[in-house]
CSV table of C-alpha atoms and ligand atoms in Angstrom, one decimal:
chain,number,residue,atom,x,y,z
T,220,MET,CA,123.3,129.0,-2.0
T,221,LYS,CA,125.9,127.5,-4.3
T,222,ASN,CA,124.5,124.0,-3.6
T,223,LYS,CA,121.0,125.1,-4.3
T,224,LYS,CA,121.9,126.6,-7.6
T,225,ASN,CA,123.9,123.5,-8.6
T,226,SER,CA,120.8,121.2,-7.9
T,227,TRP,CA,118.5,123.8,-9.9
T,228,LEU,CA,121.1,123.5,-12.7
T,229,ARG,CA,121.3,119.8,-12.5
T,230,ASN,CA,117.5,119.5,-12.7
T,231,ILE,CA,117.2,121.7,-15.7
T,232,VAL,CA,119.8,119.5,-17.5
T,233,GLU,CA,118.1,116.2,-16.4
T,234,THR,CA,114.8,117.5,-18.0
T,235,LEU,CA,116.4,118.8,-21.1
T,236,CYS,CA,118.3,115.2,-21.3
T,237,ARG,CA,115.1,113.3,-20.7
T,238,LYS,CA,113.0,115.3,-23.4
T,239,LEU,CA,115.6,114.8,-25.8
T,240,GLU,CA,115.7,111.2,-25.0
T,241,LYS,CA,112.3,111.1,-25.5
T,242,SER,CA,112.1,112.4,-29.0
T,243,ILE,CA,115.2,110.3,-30.1
T,244,LEU,CA,113.1,107.4,-28.8
T,245,LYS,CA,109.8,108.4,-30.7
T,246,ASP,CA,110.9,107.3,-34.2
T,247,LYS,CA,110.7,103.7,-33.4
T,248,ALA,CA,111.1,102.5,-37.0
T,249,LEU,CA,114.4,104.3,-37.2
T,250,LYS,CA,115.6,103.1,-33.7
T,251,CYS,CA,114.8,99.5,-34.9
T,252,LYS,CA,116.7,99.8,-37.9
T,253,VAL,CA,119.7,101.2,-36.2
T,254,VAL,CA,119.8,99.2,-33.1
T,255,TYR,CA,118.7,95.5,-33.7
T,256,GLY,CA,118.5,92.1,-32.1
T,257,PRO,CA,119.8,90.9,-29.9
T,258,VAL,CA,120.7,88.1,-32.4
T,259,ARG,CA,122.9,85.1,-32.2
T,260,SER,CA,126.2,85.4,-34.0
T,261,ARG,CA,128.2,82.4,-35.0
T,262,ARG,CA,131.3,83.8,-33.6
T,263,LEU,CA,130.4,86.2,-31.1
T,264,GLY,CA,127.2,84.5,-29.1
T,265,LEU,CA,124.4,86.7,-28.3
T,266,VAL,CA,124.9,90.2,-29.6
T,267,LEU,CA,123.1,93.8,-29.8
T,268,GLY,CA,123.7,94.8,-33.5
T,269,ILE,CA,124.2,98.4,-34.6
T,270,ASN,CA,123.6,99.3,-38.4
T,271,ASN,CA,124.4,103.2,-38.2
T,272,VAL,CA,125.0,103.5,-42.1
T,273,LYS,CA,122.1,104.8,-44.2
T,274,PRO,CA,120.2,101.8,-46.1
T,275,GLY,CA,121.2,100.7,-49.3
T,276,ILE,CA,124.6,102.7,-49.3
T,277,CYS,CA,127.9,100.4,-49.0
T,278,SER,CA,131.4,100.8,-50.6
T,279,TYR,CA,131.0,97.3,-52.1
T,280,ASN,CA,128.3,95.7,-53.9
T,281,CYS,CA,129.1,92.0,-53.3
T,282,ILE,CA,127.2,89.5,-55.3
T,283,TYR,CA,126.4,87.5,-52.3
T,284,CYS,CA,125.1,90.3,-50.1
T,285,GLN,CA,122.3,89.1,-47.9
T,286,SER,CA,120.9,92.7,-47.8
T,287,GLY,CA,120.1,92.9,-51.2
T,288,LYS,CA,121.8,95.0,-54.2
T,289,THR,CA,123.7,98.0,-53.2
T,290,SER,CA,121.6,101.1,-54.2
T,291,CYS,CA,124.5,103.7,-53.8
T,292,CYS,CA,127.9,102.4,-54.2
T,293,SER,CA,129.8,105.3,-52.1
T,294,ILE,CA,133.1,105.6,-50.2
T,295,CYS,CA,131.9,109.2,-48.6
T,296,THR,CA,131.2,108.9,-44.8
T,297,ASN,CA,127.7,108.5,-43.5
T,298,ASN,CA,125.6,107.8,-40.5
T,299,CYS,CA,122.0,107.7,-39.4
T,300,LEU,CA,122.2,108.6,-35.6
T,301,SER,CA,124.5,111.0,-33.8
T,302,PRO,CA,126.9,109.3,-31.4
T,303,TYR,CA,124.5,110.7,-28.5
T,304,GLU,CA,121.3,109.6,-30.4
T,305,LEU,CA,122.7,106.3,-30.6
T,306,PHE,CA,124.0,106.0,-27.1
T,307,VAL,CA,120.5,106.7,-25.9
T,308,SER,CA,118.8,104.1,-28.5
T,309,VAL,CA,121.3,101.4,-27.2
T,310,LYS,CA,120.7,102.5,-23.4
T,311,ASN,CA,117.0,102.1,-23.9
T,312,LYS,CA,117.5,98.8,-25.8
T,313,ILE,CA,119.7,97.4,-23.0
T,314,GLU,CA,117.2,98.0,-20.3
T,315,GLU,CA,114.3,96.0,-22.5
T,316,ILE,CA,117.0,93.2,-23.0
T,317,LYS,CA,117.6,93.1,-19.1
T,318,LYS,CA,114.1,93.3,-18.3
T,319,MET,CA,113.4,90.1,-20.3
T,320,GLY,CA,116.1,88.6,-18.3
T,321,LYS,CA,118.5,88.1,-21.2
T,322,ASN,CA,122.2,88.9,-21.4
T,323,ILE,CA,124.3,90.1,-24.5
T,324,ASP,CA,128.2,89.0,-24.9
T,325,TYR,CA,128.9,91.8,-27.5
T,326,ILE,CA,127.6,95.0,-29.1
T,327,LEU,CA,128.3,94.6,-32.5
T,328,PHE,CA,128.7,97.3,-35.3
T,329,ALA,CA,127.9,95.4,-38.4
T,330,GLY,CA,124.8,95.6,-40.8
T,331,SER,CA,123.9,96.5,-44.4
T,332,GLY,CA,126.9,98.6,-45.2
T,333,ASP,CA,130.4,99.2,-43.8
T,334,PRO,CA,130.3,100.4,-40.2
T,335,ALA,CA,133.7,101.9,-40.5
T,336,ILE,CA,132.3,104.6,-43.1
T,337,ASP,CA,131.0,106.2,-40.1
T,338,THR,CA,133.5,108.8,-39.1
T,339,SER,CA,132.2,108.9,-35.6
T,340,LEU,CA,132.6,105.2,-34.7
T,341,SER,CA,135.5,105.8,-32.3
T,342,GLN,CA,133.4,108.5,-30.3
T,343,GLU,CA,130.5,106.3,-30.5
T,344,ILE,CA,132.6,103.1,-29.2
T,345,GLN,CA,133.8,105.2,-26.2
T,346,LEU,CA,130.2,106.3,-25.4
T,347,LEU,CA,129.0,102.8,-25.4
T,348,ARG,CA,131.8,101.7,-22.9
T,349,GLU,CA,129.4,103.1,-20.2
T,350,PHE,CA,127.6,99.6,-20.5
T,351,ASP,CA,130.4,97.5,-19.9
T,352,TYR,CA,130.2,95.2,-22.7
T,353,LYS,CA,132.9,94.1,-25.1
T,354,ILE,CA,132.6,95.8,-28.6
T,355,ALA,CA,132.8,94.3,-32.1
T,356,VAL,CA,133.0,95.7,-35.6
T,357,PHE,CA,132.6,93.7,-38.9
T,358,THR,CA,134.0,95.7,-41.6
T,359,ASN,CA,134.4,95.1,-45.2
T,360,SER,CA,138.0,96.4,-45.2
T,361,ALA,CA,137.5,98.6,-48.1
T,362,LEU,CA,138.5,101.7,-46.3
T,363,LEU,CA,141.4,100.2,-44.3
T,364,TRP,CA,144.0,102.1,-46.9
T,365,ASN,CA,142.8,105.0,-44.7
T,366,GLU,CA,144.7,105.8,-41.3
T,367,ASN,CA,142.0,107.5,-39.8
T,368,ILE,CA,139.7,104.4,-40.2
T,369,GLN,CA,142.3,102.3,-38.9
T,370,GLU,CA,142.5,104.6,-35.9
T,371,ASN,CA,138.7,104.5,-35.4
T,372,LEU,CA,138.9,100.5,-35.3
T,373,MET,CA,141.5,100.5,-32.6
T,374,TYR,CA,139.1,101.5,-30.3
T,375,ALA,CA,136.9,98.3,-30.7
T,376,ASP,CA,137.8,95.0,-28.8
T,377,TYR,CA,137.2,92.8,-31.6
T,378,VAL,CA,137.5,93.5,-35.4
T,379,SER,CA,136.4,91.1,-38.3
T,380,LEU,CA,137.8,92.1,-41.8
T,381,LYS,CA,136.3,90.8,-45.1
T,382,ILE,CA,138.9,89.3,-47.2
T,383,ASP,CA,137.3,87.1,-49.8
T,384,THR,CA,140.3,86.9,-52.1
T,385,ALA,CA,144.0,88.2,-52.4
T,386,ASN,CA,143.3,88.5,-56.3
T,387,GLU,CA,142.3,91.8,-57.7
T,388,GLU,CA,140.4,90.3,-60.6
T,389,THR,CA,138.3,88.2,-58.3
T,390,TRP,CA,137.7,91.1,-55.8
T,391,LEU,CA,136.3,93.2,-58.5
T,392,LYS,CA,134.0,90.1,-59.6
T,393,ILE,CA,132.9,89.2,-56.0
T,394,ASN,CA,132.9,92.4,-54.1
T,395,ARG,CA,132.2,94.7,-57.2
T,396,PRO,CA,133.9,97.7,-55.4
T,397,HIS,CA,133.6,101.5,-55.6
T,398,GLU,CA,135.5,102.5,-58.9
T,399,ARG,CA,138.0,104.5,-57.0
T,400,LEU,CA,139.0,101.5,-54.4
T,401,LYS,CA,142.4,100.1,-55.1
T,402,TYR,CA,142.9,96.7,-53.8
T,403,ASP,CA,146.7,96.9,-53.4
T,404,LEU,CA,146.3,99.6,-51.0
T,405,ILE,CA,143.4,97.8,-49.3
T,406,LEU,CA,145.7,94.9,-48.7
T,407,LYS,CA,148.5,96.9,-47.6
T,408,GLY,CA,146.3,98.8,-45.2
T,409,ILE,CA,145.0,95.5,-43.7
T,410,GLU,CA,148.6,94.2,-43.0
T,411,GLN,CA,149.3,97.6,-41.3
T,412,PHE,CA,146.2,97.6,-39.1
T,413,SER,CA,146.9,94.0,-38.2
T,414,LYS,CA,150.3,94.8,-36.8
T,415,LYS,CA,149.1,97.5,-34.5
T,416,PHE,CA,145.7,96.4,-33.4
T,417,ARG,CA,145.7,95.3,-29.6
T,418,GLY,CA,142.4,93.6,-29.7
T,419,THR,CA,140.9,90.1,-31.3
T,420,LEU,CA,141.6,90.4,-34.9
T,421,THR,CA,139.7,87.9,-37.2
T,422,THR,CA,139.2,87.6,-41.0
T,423,GLU,CA,136.2,86.1,-43.0
T,424,THR,CA,136.2,84.9,-46.5
T,425,MET,CA,132.8,84.2,-48.1
T,426,LEU,CA,133.3,81.1,-50.4
T,427,ILE,CA,131.5,81.4,-53.9
T,428,LYS,CA,131.0,78.6,-56.4
T,429,ASN,CA,133.2,79.1,-59.4
T,430,PHE,CA,134.7,82.4,-58.1
T,431,ASN,CA,137.0,81.7,-55.1
T,432,ASP,CA,136.4,78.1,-54.6
T,433,ASN,CA,139.6,76.7,-56.4
T,434,GLU,CA,143.2,75.7,-54.9
T,435,ASN,CA,144.9,78.4,-56.5
T,436,GLU,CA,142.7,81.3,-54.9
T,437,ILE,CA,142.7,79.7,-51.5
T,438,LYS,CA,146.8,79.1,-51.6
T,439,GLN,CA,147.1,82.8,-52.7
T,440,LEU,CA,144.8,84.0,-50.2
T,441,GLY,CA,146.4,81.7,-47.4
T,442,ASN,CA,149.7,83.5,-48.2
T,443,PHE,CA,148.5,86.9,-47.6
T,444,LEU,CA,146.6,85.9,-44.4
T,445,ASN,CA,149.9,84.4,-43.1
T,446,THR,CA,151.3,87.9,-43.4
T,447,LEU,CA,148.8,89.1,-40.9
T,448,LYS,CA,148.8,89.1,-37.0
T,449,ARG,CA,145.5,87.7,-36.6
T,450,ASN,CA,143.7,85.6,-34.0
T,451,ALA,CA,141.5,83.6,-36.4
T,452,SER,CA,140.3,83.2,-40.0
T,453,TYR,CA,136.8,82.1,-40.9
T,454,PHE,CA,135.4,80.7,-44.0
T,455,MET,CA,131.9,80.7,-44.9
T,456,THR,CA,129.1,80.2,-47.4
T,457,PRO,CA,126.0,81.8,-48.2
T,458,ILE,CA,123.3,81.0,-45.9
T,459,TYR,CA,120.6,83.6,-46.8
T,460,PRO,CA,119.1,84.5,-50.4
T,461,PRO,CA,122.2,86.6,-52.1
T,462,ALA,CA,121.8,89.8,-54.2
T,463,GLU,CA,122.5,87.6,-57.4
T,464,LYS,CA,121.1,84.2,-58.0
T,465,TYR,CA,124.4,82.8,-59.1
T,466,ALA,CA,126.4,83.7,-56.0
T,467,VAL,CA,125.9,80.3,-54.3
T,468,SER,CA,127.8,77.9,-52.0
T,469,PRO,CA,130.7,75.6,-53.6
T,470,ASP,CA,129.2,71.9,-53.8
T,471,GLU,CA,129.7,69.6,-50.9
T,472,ASP,CA,132.7,67.7,-52.6
T,473,THR,CA,134.2,70.8,-53.5
T,474,LEU,CA,133.9,72.2,-49.8
T,475,LYS,CA,135.4,69.2,-48.4
T,476,LYS,CA,138.5,69.5,-50.6
T,477,LEU,CA,138.7,73.2,-49.9
T,478,SER,CA,138.5,72.3,-46.0
T,479,GLU,CA,141.7,70.2,-46.5
T,480,ILE,CA,143.4,73.0,-48.4
T,481,ILE,CA,142.5,75.5,-45.9
T,482,LYS,CA,143.8,73.4,-43.0
T,483,THR,CA,147.1,72.8,-44.7
T,484,ASN,CA,147.5,76.4,-45.8
T,485,VAL,CA,146.0,78.9,-43.1
T,486,PRO,CA,146.6,78.1,-39.6
T,487,ASN,CA,144.0,79.2,-37.0
T,488,SER,CA,141.3,78.7,-39.7
T,489,MET,CA,137.7,77.5,-39.4
T,490,MET,CA,135.1,76.7,-41.7
T,491,LEU,CA,131.6,78.1,-40.3
T,492,CYS,CA,129.3,76.3,-42.8
T,493,CYS,CA,126.4,75.5,-40.5
T,494,PRO,CA,123.9,78.4,-40.2
T,495,ASP,CA,123.4,80.3,-36.9
T,496,LYS,CA,121.1,78.7,-34.3
T,497,GLU,CA,117.9,80.0,-35.8
T,498,GLU,CA,116.5,81.9,-33.2
T,499,PHE,CA,114.3,85.1,-33.3
T,500,PHE,CA,113.0,87.4,-30.6
T,501,THR,CA,111.9,91.2,-30.0
T,502,THR,CA,111.6,93.1,-27.1
T,503,ASP,CA,108.7,95.9,-27.1
T,504,ASP,CA,108.1,96.4,-30.9
T,505,PHE,CA,107.7,93.3,-32.7
T,506,GLU,CA,106.7,94.8,-36.0
T,507,ASN,CA,109.6,97.4,-36.3
T,508,GLU,CA,112.0,95.3,-35.0
T,509,LEU,CA,111.0,92.7,-37.4
T,510,LEU,CA,111.3,94.9,-40.4
T,511,GLY,CA,114.5,96.3,-38.9
T,512,LEU,CA,116.1,93.0,-39.1
T,513,LEU,CA,114.7,92.3,-42.5
T,514,GLU,CA,116.5,95.4,-43.6
T,515,LEU,CA,119.8,93.2,-43.0
T,516,HIS,CA,118.9,89.8,-44.2
T,517,PRO,CA,115.8,87.4,-44.4
T,518,VAL,CA,114.8,85.7,-41.3
T,519,ASN,CA,114.0,82.0,-40.9
T,520,GLU,CA,110.3,81.4,-41.3
T,521,GLU,CA,109.9,79.1,-38.6
T,522,ALA,CA,111.8,81.0,-35.7
T,523,VAL,CA,109.6,84.1,-36.8
T,524,THR,CA,106.3,82.2,-36.5
T,525,THR,CA,107.1,80.2,-33.3
T,526,PHE,CA,107.9,83.6,-31.7
T,527,ALA,CA,104.7,85.5,-33.0
T,528,LYS,CA,102.5,82.5,-31.8
T,529,ALA,CA,104.0,82.1,-28.5
T,530,ASN,CA,103.7,86.0,-27.8
T,531,ASP,CA,100.4,86.7,-29.4
T,532,LYS,CA,102.1,88.6,-32.4
T,533,ILE,CA,100.4,86.3,-35.2
T,534,ASP,CA,97.9,88.9,-36.4
T,535,ILE,CA,100.8,91.5,-36.6
T,536,LEU,CA,102.6,89.0,-38.6
T,537,GLN,CA,99.7,88.1,-40.9
T,538,GLY,CA,99.2,91.9,-41.0
T,539,LEU,CA,102.6,92.4,-42.6
T,540,LEU,CA,102.4,89.5,-45.1
T,541,ALA,CA,98.6,90.7,-46.4
T,542,ASN,CA,100.0,94.3,-46.5
T,543,LYS,CA,102.8,93.1,-48.8
T,544,LEU,CA,105.4,94.6,-46.4
T,545,ILE,CA,107.2,91.2,-46.0
T,546,GLU,CA,107.1,87.9,-48.2
T,547,LYS,CA,108.1,84.5,-48.0
T,548,SER,CA,111.3,83.1,-49.6
T,549,ILE,CA,112.9,79.9,-50.2
T,550,PHE,CA,116.7,79.3,-50.2
T,551,ALA,CA,118.9,76.3,-50.0
T,552,ASN,CA,115.7,74.4,-49.3
T,553,LYS,CA,115.2,76.6,-45.9
T,554,LYS,CA,112.0,79.0,-45.7
T,555,TYR,CA,112.6,82.7,-44.9
T,556,TYR,CA,110.7,85.9,-44.3
T,557,LYS,CA,112.3,89.0,-46.4
T,558,LEU,CA,111.1,92.4,-47.2
T,559,ALA,CA,108.7,92.3,-50.0
T,560,GLU,CA,110.3,93.5,-53.5
T,561,THR,CA,107.5,96.0,-54.0
T,562,LYS,CA,108.0,97.9,-50.9
M,148,SF4,S1,128.1,91.8,-48.1
M,148,SF4,FE1,128.5,93.7,-46.9
M,148,SF4,S2,130.4,94.8,-48.1
M,148,SF4,FE2,129.4,93.5,-49.5
M,148,SF4,S3,127.6,94.8,-50.2
M,148,SF4,FE3,126.9,93.7,-48.5
M,148,SF4,S4,127.0,95.1,-46.9
M,148,SF4,FE4,128.2,95.7,-48.3
């Protein structure tokens, strides 16, 4: 009798869960904006990306941002999907990826805002452990002064911290932070976190012409980075059209000089100046998955067109162009698709 009752209850719960999962997955556009990829990451391999922060909201408004200008500079917590909704969306996506015969290396929280602003981050990471993939978070570090945010990040296997400079004036110019943020507290928080985090900790610095591409800047940054317990420090240059046209890569000669200064002053550092391998593919929903990815950054035109031609999606691609949802753009002599400005 007891067994019968248990299996009746289990059936009801399973039916309810299936209904809930279906309704969550119904909003394909939202699902594709939050869970994107898989995409190739220069540091992590093939990753399934999660961008659970509302579009246009960030605690910074970086001049080089590849997602465009921040429309709402905020330090208030926000997220798009609840932890369970996110779990279902990721589960569904992983099943699709497996059906395609692909395998991912990481689940990565990164996107058009700071993933650390989502207060459910630790809960989400714990739920996603079910899939047995390593979990990484790329944060802009703006909230690292807050110990609760530090605690949330402790759940990840890999954390990348954005530190473009150790100089407050340069920080104000490059990252254009929310007015209530204080850089000395952020740097202190970063140092504190680096001492207690048990996973792989890296830092990333974007080098921008005429802002942080001089010897003093790098030496000052190196002094700070050397106080951290970190595995590696990556230096990069903008590879996608930036929020501000003037936020461009230092010229080649400067980069060569900087590379020597970095090598001497920052042990375990690496320049990541070559773009990611230009690769693009979608699982079941070409249109929404492409639009979801374009919310984050422009995508290489040739990679998208090649995929669309090979998979009978060229009409959809042309439709998106004709309806002015996407447009072509050129940056550093490379052609991209990006979301149309008028959208
Ligand atoms: S680059 Fe990152 S931190 Fe800077 S504004 Fe864009 S999303 Fe925010």
